[in-house]
Coordinates of C-alpha atoms in Angstrom, one line a residue:
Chain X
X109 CA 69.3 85.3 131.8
X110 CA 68.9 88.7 130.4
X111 CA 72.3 91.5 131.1
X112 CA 71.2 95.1 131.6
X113 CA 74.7 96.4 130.8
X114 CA 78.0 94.8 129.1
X115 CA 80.5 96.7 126.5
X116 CA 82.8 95.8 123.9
X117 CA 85.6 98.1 122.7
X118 CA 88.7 99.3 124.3
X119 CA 88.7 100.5 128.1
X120 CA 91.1 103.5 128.1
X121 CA 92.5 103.0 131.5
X122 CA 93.7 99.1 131.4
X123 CA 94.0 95.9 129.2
X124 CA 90.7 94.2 129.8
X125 CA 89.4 91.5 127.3
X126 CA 87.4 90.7 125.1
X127 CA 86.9 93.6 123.4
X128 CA 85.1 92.5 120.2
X129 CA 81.8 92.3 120.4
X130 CA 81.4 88.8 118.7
X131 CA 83.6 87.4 121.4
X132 CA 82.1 89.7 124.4
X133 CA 78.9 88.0 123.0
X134 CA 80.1 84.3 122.7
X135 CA 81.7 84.4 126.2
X136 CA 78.2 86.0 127.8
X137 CA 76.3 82.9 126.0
X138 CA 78.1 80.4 127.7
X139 CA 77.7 82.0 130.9
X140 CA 73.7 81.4 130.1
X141 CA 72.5 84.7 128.3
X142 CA 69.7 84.5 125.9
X143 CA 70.0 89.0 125.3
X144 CA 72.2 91.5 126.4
X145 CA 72.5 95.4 126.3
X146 CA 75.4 96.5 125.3
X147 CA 77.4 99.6 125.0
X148 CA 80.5 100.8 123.4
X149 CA 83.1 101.4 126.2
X150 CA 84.9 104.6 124.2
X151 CA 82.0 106.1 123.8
X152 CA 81.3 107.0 127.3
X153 CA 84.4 108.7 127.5
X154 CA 83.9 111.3 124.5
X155 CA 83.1 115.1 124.7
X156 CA 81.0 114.8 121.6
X157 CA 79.2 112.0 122.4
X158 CA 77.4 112.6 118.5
X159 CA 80.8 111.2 117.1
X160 CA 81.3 108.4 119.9
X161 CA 77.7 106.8 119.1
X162 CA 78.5 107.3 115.0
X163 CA 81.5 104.9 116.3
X164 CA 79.9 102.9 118.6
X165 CA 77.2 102.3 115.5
X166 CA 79.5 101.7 112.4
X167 CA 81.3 99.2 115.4
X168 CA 78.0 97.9 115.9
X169 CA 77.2 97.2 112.9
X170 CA 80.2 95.5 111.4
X171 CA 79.2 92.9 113.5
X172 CA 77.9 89.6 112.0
X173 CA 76.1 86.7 113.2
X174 CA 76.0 87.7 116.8
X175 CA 75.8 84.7 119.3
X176 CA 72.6 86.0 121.2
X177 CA 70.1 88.7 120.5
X178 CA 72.3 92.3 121.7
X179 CA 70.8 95.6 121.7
X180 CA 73.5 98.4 121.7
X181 CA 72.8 101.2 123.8
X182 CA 74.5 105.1 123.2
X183 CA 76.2 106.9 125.3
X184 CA 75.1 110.5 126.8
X185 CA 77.1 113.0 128.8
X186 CA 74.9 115.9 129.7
X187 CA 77.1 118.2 130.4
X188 CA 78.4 118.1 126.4
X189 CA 74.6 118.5 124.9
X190 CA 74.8 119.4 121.5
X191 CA 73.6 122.9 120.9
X192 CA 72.0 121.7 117.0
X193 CA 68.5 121.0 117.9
X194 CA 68.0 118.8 114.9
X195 CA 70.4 116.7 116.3
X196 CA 69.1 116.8 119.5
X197 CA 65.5 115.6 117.8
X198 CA 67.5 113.3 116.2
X199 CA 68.8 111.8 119.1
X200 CA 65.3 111.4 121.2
X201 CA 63.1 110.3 118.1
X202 CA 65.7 107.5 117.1
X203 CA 63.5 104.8 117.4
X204 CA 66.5 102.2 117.4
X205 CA 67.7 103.5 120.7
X206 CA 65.9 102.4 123.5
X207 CA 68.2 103.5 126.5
X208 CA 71.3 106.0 126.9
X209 CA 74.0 105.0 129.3
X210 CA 75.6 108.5 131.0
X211 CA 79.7 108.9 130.8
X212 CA 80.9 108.2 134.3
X213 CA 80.1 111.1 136.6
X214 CA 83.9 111.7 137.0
X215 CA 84.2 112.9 133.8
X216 CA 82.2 116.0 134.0
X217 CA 78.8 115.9 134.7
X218 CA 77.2 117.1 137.8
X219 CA 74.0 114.9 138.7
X220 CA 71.8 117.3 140.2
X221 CA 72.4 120.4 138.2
X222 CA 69.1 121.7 136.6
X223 CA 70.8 120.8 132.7
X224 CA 71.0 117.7 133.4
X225 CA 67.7 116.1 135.0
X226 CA 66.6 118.5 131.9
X227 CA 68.2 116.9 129.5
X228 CA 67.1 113.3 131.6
X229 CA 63.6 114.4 131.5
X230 CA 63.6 114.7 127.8
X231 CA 64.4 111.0 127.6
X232 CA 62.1 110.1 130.0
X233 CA 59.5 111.7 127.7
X234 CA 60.3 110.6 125.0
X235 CA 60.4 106.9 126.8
X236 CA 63.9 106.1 126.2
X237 CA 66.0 104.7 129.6
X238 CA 68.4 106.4 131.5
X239 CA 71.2 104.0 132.5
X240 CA 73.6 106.4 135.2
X241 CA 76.9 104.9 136.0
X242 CA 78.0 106.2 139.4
X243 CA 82.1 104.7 139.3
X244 CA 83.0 101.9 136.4
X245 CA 85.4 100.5 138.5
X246 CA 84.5 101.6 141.9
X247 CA 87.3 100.6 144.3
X248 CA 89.9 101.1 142.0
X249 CA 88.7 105.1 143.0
X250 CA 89.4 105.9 139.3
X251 CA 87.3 109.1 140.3
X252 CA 90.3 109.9 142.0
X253 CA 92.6 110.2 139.2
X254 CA 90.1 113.1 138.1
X255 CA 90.8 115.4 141.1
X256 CA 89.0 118.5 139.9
X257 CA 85.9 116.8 138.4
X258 CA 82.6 115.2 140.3
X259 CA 81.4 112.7 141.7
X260 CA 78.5 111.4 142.8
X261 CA 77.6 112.1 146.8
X262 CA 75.3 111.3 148.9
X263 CA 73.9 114.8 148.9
X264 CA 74.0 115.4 145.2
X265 CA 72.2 111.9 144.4
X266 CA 69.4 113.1 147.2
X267 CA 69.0 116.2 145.4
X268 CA 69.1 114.9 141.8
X269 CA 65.9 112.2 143.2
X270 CA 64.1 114.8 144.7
X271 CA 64.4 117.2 142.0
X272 CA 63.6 115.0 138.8
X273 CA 59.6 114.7 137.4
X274 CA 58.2 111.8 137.9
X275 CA 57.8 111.1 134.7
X276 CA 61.1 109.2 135.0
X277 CA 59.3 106.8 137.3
X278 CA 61.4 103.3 136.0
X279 CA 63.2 104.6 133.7
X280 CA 65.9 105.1 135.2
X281 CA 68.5 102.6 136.1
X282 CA 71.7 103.4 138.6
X283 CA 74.5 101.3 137.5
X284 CA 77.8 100.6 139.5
X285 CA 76.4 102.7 142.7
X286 CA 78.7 102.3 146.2
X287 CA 76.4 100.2 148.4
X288 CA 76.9 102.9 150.8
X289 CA 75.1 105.5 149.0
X290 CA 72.4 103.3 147.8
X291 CA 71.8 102.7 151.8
X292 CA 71.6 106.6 152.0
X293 CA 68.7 106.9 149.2
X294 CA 66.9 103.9 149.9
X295 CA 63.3 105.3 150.5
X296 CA 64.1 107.5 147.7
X297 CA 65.3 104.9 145.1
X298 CA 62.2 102.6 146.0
X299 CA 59.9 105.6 146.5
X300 CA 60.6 107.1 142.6
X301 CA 61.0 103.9 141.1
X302 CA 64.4 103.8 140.2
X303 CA 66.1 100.0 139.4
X304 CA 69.3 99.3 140.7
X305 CA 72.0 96.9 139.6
X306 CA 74.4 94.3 140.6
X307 CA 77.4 95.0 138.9
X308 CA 79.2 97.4 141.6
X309 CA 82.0 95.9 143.8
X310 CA 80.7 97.1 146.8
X311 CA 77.6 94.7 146.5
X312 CA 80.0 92.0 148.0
X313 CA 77.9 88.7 147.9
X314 CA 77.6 85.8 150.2
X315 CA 78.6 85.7 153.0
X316 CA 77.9 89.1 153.3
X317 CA 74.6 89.2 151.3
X318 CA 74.1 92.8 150.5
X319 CA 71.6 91.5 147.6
X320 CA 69.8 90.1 150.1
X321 CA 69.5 93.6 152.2
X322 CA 68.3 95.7 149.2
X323 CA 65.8 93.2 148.3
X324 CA 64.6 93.8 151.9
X325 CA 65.0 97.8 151.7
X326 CA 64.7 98.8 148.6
X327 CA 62.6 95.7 146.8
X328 CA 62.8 92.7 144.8
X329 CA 61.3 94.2 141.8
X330 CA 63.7 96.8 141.7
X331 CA 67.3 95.3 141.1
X332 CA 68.7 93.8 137.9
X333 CA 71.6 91.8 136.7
X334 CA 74.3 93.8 134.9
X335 CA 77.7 92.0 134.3
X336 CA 79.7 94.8 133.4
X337 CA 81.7 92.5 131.2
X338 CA 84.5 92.8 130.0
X339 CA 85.9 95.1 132.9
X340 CA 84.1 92.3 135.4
X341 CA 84.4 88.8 135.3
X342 CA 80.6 87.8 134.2
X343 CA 80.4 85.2 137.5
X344 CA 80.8 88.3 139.5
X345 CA 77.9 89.0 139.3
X346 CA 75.2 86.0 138.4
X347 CA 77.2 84.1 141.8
X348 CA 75.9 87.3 144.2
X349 CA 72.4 86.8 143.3
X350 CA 72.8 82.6 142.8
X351 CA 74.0 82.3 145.9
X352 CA 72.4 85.0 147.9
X353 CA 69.9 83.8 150.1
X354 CA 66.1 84.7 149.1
X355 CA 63.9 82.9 147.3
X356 CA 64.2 81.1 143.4
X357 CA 61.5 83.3 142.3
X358 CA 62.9 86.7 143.3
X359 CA 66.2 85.5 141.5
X360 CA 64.3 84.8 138.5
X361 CA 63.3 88.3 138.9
X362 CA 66.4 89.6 138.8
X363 CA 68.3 87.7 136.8
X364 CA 65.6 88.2 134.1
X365 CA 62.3 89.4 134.5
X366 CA 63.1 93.2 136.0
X367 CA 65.5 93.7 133.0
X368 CA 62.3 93.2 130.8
X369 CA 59.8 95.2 132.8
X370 CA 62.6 98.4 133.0
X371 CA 63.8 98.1 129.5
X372 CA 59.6 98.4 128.9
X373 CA 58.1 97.7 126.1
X374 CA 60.3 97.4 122.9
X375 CA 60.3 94.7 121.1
X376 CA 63.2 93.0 119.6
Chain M
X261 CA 64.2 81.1 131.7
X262 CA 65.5 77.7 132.6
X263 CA 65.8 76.1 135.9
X264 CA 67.6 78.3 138.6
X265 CA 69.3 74.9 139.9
X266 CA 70.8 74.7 136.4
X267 CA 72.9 77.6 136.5
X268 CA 75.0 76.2 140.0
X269 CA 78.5 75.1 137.8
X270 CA 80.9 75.4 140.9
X271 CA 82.9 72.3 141.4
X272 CA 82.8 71.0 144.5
X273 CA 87.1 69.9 144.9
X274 CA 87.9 70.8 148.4
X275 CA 88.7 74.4 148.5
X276 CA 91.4 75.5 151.2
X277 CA 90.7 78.9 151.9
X278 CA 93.5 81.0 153.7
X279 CA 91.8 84.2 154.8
X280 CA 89.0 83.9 156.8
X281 CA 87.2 85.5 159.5
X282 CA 84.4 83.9 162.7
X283 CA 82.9 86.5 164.6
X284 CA 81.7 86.8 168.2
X285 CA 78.3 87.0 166.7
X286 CA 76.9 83.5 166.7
X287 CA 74.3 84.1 163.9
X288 CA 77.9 85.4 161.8
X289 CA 78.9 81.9 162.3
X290 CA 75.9 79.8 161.4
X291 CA 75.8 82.0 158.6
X292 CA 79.9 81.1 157.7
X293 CA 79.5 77.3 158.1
X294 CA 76.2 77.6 155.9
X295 CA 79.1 79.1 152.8
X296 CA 81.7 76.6 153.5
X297 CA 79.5 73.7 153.2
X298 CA 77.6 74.9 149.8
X299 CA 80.6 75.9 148.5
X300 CA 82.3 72.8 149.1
X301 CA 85.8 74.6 151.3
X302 CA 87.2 71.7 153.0
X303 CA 89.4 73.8 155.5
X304 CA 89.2 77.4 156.3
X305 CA 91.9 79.2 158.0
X306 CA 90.0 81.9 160.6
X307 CA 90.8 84.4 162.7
X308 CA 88.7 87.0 164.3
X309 CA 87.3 89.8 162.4
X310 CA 89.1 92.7 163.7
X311 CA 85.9 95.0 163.3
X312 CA 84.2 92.4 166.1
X313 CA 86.9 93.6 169.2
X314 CA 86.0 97.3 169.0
X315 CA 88.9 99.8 167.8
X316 CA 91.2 98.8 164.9
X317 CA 94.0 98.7 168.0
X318 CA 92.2 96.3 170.6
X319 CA 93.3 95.9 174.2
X320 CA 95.1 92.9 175.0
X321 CA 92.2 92.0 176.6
X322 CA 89.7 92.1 173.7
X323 CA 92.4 90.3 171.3
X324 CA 92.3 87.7 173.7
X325 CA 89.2 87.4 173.6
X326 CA 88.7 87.2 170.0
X327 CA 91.2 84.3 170.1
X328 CA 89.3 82.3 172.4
X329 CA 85.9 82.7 170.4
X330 CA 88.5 81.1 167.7
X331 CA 89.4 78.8 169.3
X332 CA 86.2 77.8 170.1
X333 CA 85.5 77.8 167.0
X334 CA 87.6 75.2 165.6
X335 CA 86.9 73.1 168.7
X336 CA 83.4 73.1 167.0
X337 CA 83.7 73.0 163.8
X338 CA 86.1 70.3 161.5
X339 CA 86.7 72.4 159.3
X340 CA 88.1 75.6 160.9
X341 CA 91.9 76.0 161.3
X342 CA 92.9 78.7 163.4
X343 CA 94.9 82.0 163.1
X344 CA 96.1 83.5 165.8
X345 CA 95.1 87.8 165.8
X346 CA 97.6 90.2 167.2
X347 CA 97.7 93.6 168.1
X348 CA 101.6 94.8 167.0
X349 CA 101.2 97.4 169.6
X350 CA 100.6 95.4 172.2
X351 CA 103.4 93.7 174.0
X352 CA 102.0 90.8 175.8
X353 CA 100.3 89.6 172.4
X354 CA 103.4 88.2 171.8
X355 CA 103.4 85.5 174.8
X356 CA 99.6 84.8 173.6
X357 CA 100.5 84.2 170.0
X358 CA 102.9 81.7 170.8
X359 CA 100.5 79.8 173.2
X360 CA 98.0 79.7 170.9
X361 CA 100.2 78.2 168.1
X362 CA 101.4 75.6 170.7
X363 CA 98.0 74.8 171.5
X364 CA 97.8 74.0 167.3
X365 CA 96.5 77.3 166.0
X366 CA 98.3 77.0 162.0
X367 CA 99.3 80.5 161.7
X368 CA 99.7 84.4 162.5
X369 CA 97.0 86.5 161.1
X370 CA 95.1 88.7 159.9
X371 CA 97.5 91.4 160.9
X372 CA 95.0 94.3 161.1
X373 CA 95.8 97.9 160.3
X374 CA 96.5 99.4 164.2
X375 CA 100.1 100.3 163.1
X376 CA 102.5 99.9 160.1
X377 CA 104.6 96.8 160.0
X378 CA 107.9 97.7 160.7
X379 CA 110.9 95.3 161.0
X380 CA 110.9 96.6 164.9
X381 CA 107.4 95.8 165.8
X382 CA 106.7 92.3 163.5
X383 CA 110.6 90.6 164.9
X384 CA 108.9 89.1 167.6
X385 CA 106.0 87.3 165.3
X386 CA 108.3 86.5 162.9
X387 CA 111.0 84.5 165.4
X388 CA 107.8 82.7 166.4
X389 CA 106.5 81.8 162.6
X390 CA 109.8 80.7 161.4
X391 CA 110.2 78.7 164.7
X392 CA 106.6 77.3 164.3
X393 CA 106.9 77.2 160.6
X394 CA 103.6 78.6 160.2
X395 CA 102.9 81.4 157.5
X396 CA 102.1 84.9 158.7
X397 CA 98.9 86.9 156.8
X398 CA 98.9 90.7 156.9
X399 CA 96.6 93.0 155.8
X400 CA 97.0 95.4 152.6
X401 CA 96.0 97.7 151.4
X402 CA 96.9 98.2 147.3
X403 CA 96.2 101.9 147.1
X404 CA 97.4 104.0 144.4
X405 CA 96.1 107.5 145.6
X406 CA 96.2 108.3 149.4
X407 CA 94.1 108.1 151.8
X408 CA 93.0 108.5 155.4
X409 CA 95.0 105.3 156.8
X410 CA 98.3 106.0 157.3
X411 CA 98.6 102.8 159.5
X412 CA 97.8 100.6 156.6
X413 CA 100.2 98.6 155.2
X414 CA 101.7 98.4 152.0
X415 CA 102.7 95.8 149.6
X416 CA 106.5 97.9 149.7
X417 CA 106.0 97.3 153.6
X418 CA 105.7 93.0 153.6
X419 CA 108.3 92.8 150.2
X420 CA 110.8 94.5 152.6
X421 CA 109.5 91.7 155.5
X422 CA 110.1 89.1 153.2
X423 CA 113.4 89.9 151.7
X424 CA 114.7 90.6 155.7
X425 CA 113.4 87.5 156.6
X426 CA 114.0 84.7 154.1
X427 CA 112.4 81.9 156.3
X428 CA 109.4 83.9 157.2
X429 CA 106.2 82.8 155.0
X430 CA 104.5 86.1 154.4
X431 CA 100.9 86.5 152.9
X432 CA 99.5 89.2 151.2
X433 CA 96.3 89.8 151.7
X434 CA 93.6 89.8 149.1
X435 CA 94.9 91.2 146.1
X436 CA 90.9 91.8 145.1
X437 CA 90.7 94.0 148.3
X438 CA 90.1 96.9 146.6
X439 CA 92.9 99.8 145.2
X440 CA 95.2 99.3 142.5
X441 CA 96.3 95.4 141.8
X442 CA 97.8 96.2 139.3
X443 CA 100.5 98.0 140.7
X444 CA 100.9 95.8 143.6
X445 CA 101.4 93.3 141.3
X446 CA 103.7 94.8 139.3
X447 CA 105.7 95.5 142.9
X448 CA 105.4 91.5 143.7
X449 CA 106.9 91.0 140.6
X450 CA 109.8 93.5 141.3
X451 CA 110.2 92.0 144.6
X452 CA 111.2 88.6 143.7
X453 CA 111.5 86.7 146.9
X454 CA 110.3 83.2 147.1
X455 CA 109.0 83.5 150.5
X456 CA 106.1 86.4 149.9
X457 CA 102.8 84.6 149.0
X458 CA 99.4 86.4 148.1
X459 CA 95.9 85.6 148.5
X460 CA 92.8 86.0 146.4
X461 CA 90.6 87.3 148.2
X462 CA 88.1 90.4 148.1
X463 CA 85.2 92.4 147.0
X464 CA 86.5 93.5 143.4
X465 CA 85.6 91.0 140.3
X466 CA 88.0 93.0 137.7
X467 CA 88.5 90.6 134.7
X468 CA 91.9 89.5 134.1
X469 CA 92.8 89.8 137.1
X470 CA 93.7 86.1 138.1
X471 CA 94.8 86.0 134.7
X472 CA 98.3 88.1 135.5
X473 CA 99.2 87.3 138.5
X474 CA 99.3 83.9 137.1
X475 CA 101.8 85.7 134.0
X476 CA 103.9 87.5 136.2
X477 CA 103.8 86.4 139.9
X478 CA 104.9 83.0 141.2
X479 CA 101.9 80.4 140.5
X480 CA 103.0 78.4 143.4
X481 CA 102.3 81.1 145.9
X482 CA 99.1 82.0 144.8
X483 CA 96.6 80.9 147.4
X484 CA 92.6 80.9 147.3
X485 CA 91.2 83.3 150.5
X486 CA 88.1 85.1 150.1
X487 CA 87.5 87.3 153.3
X488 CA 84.4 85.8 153.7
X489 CA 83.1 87.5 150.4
X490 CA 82.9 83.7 149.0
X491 CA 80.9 84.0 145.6
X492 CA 82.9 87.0 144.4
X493 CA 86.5 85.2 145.1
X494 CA 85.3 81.7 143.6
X495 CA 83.5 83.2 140.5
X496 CA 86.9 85.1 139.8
X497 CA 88.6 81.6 139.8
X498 CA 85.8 80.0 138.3
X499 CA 86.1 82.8 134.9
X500 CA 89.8 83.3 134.9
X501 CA 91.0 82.5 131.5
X502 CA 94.1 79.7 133.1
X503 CA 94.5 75.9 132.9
X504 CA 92.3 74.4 135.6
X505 CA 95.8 72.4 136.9
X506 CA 96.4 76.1 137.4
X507 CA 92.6 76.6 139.4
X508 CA 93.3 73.7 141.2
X509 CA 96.7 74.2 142.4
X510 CA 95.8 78.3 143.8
X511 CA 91.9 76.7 145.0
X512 CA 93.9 73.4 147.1
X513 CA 97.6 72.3 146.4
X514 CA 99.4 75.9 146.8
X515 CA 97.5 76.5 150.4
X516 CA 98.7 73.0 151.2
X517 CA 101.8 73.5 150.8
X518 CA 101.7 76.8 153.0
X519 CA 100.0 75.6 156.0
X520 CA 101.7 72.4 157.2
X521 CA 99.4 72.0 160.1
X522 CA 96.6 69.4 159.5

């Protein structure tokens, strides 16, 4: 098994463990993984999201003999884009980042404002992977605790689809999205090409097999496994799509193969 | 990749599951008994699901109702233990309830969110769980921000229950619901009464989660429910970082205890 999205690092809003990345690693290989993406949880929650991924990296890289092969991917929060256009260059020519995971919407960004499919677009381009978070721990309604900033609607996510280039055709993954607005945006998501995951809390699992309904509306190909570890137990997640009732080649699909076809063609 | 069937790890050890719903939908059922047998629950404790009869305050008439699809039910199925489903702001629920747990339902419950439970309105169920000596299971919801459901209850709301009614053996339901566990948990723990037991159950896999109410909450009244959503509530167990004496006593020998009724 292959996980589109895990972190290590300390969550700012509870205790949740592990944070080290050896041990985030270790517990994900005896759950099965072979490879996991990985990003550094702090760093979505930075306004200078240049100084959270010089973190996240020098993190990173103190790490030694890793259990199984982990890619780490920055963070980006449009709305904070850094004015120094070397930087910016910098930051879509890096060849060692393959995918940029967004801040939470609630901290500041708004989806379908014209900077940010911009600033999307540019990744796109330059064929790196958008990986959008909708709400990290979605029925806990930590949005809530943010009263004045956004959050993703229904309205705003039909906009932001419409509105972005196709150029972003698969490359962009929604991560954590409310069942209810994936419903909404359906034709949309399947239409653009857009993969979903399994890691929000709204997904349920068997005996309500909401897996099984989006492989139906939205398509097979199209969904991958993200544990969200540590803020989700990794069986979360494997047991909806283990146990959810279609067939041992569209699990296999999920569980693995999609991760490969979104996160394209890198090699390492 | 390797073999799908090799990555199946849940022990089958006879799972008594507290919170569970049939529904008057017949393909709901099929589709329930499928989960119970692959995931090995020996006996599930069911009551209707309140979204089935309508309104979230049903008529007498359509709470009836739902109690005799119950009850058929468990006439049809070994494994199915029934809960009896009340209205609080009906009056003649009452008289039901009671015939219902004379005719061997094992308990009150879900209690749905049609009003608050206040002392006045729950006495009645409670004289006849304390006489039956049957537990009582009442929905919560663990919200830390409000929201449009006044008539929900609280955890504050069945800690106040318990404490009045020392005999009465109150469930929580589904911690994993959704909201803020950790504050209800840290308000079980203030509440300290023996008598107030939770359940498992629910939608949310947050990590460590099983892990403190195990610290800080009484281990013996910690029972396995899932609400039907069975893969999320087992693979919580299944991860949680506690003894498996511990998994096995919340998955079998807690609810056991609970539910006298065989």
């Amino acid at each position: 098994m292959i996980d589109a999205l895990s972190f290590f690092g300390v969550y700012p809003f509870r205790r949740v463990w592990p944070i080290d990345i050896e041990e985030v690693t270790n517990l994900l290989k005896k759950h099965g993984f072979k490879k996991i993406y990985i990003a550094y949880m702090l760093s979505l929650f930075y306004r200078d999201f240049y100084e959270a991924n010089k973190e996240a990296e020098e993190n990173f890289n103190k790490a030694k003999n890793l259990a199984i092969n982990t890619i780490l991917l920055p963070s980006i929060n449009p709305d904070y884009m850094p004015l120094n256009k070397s930087f910016l260059k910098d930051l879509l020519e890096n060849k060692f980042f393959q995918g940029y995971v967004t801040a939470p919407a609630y901290q500041g960004y708004k989806i379908d404002s014209l900077k940010t499919i911009r600033v999307f677009e540019r990744l796109c381009e330059y064929d790196k992977r958008v990986i959008i978070i909708d709400l990290l721990e979605d029925i806990r309604e930590m949005h809530r605790a943010y009263k004045m900033r956004h959050v993703i609607t229904k309205e705003s996510l039909k906009n932001f689809i419409d509105k972005i280039d196709r150029i972003c055709e698969r490359k962009i993954l929604l991560t954590s999205f409310r069942y209810d607005l994936l419903k909404e945006v359906e034709n949309k998501i399947s239409e653009k090409e857009f993969f979903i995951d399994t890691s929000s809390d709204t997904l349920y699992g068997p005996q309500y097999d909401r897996i099984k309904e989006l492989t139906e509306s939205i398509g097979h190909d199209l969904i991958v496994l993200a544990t969200k570890t540590p803020l989700t137990y990794p069986s979360v997640s494997i047991y909806r799509v283990l146990y959810s009732d279609i067939s041992d080649s569209f699990k296999k699909d999920i569980l693995e193969r999609n991760i490969l076809r979104f996160y394209g063609s890198y090699a390492h | 990749m390797s073999n799908i069937s090799d990555l199946y790890k849940i022990k089958k050890i006879g799972m008594i599951d507290v919170h569970v719903h049939g529904f008057l939908n017949d393909h709901m059922n099929n589709m329930l008994l499928k989960y119970i047998k692959i995931f090995g629950i020996e006996k599930a404790f069911i009551s209707i699901y309140p979204f089935d009869l309508g309104r979230i305050d049903p008529s007498h008439e359509d709470v009836l109702k739902g109690n005799i699809k119950i009850k058929e039910l468990i006439n049809r199925e070994k494994s199915f233990r029934g809960m009896v489903y009340v209205n609080l702001l009906n009056s003649e629920d009452v008289d039901m309830a009671e015939r219902f747990l004379r005719e061997g339902f094992c308990g009150i419950g879900e209690i749905y969110r049609s009003v608050k439970p206040r002392p006045g309105l729950i006495k009645p169920y409670i004289d006849l769980v304390i006489e039956y000596d049957v537990p009582i299971l009442i929905h919560v919801a663990h919200r830390l921000y409000p929201r449009s459901r006044p008539r929900e209850a609280s955890v504050y709301d069945l800690c106040r229950i318990a404490f009045k009614w020392p005999k009465a053996k109150i469930i929580v339901s589904h911690i994993a619901g959704g909201g803020d566990w950790e504050n209800s948990i840290e308000i079980l723990k203030r509440c300290d009464v023996s008598n107030i037991y939770i359940d498992t159950g629910g939608s949310v896999g947050d990590s460590g989660m099983i892990e403190r109410l195990v610290r800080e909450f009484r281990r013996e009244n910690i029972l396995f429910g899932s609400d039907n959503i069975f893969s999320t509530s087992i693979a919580r167990i299944e991860d949680a970082d506690v003894d498996e004496d511990i998994k096995i006593m919340i998955y079998r020998e807690n609810p056991l205890k609970v539910f006298k009724c065989d």
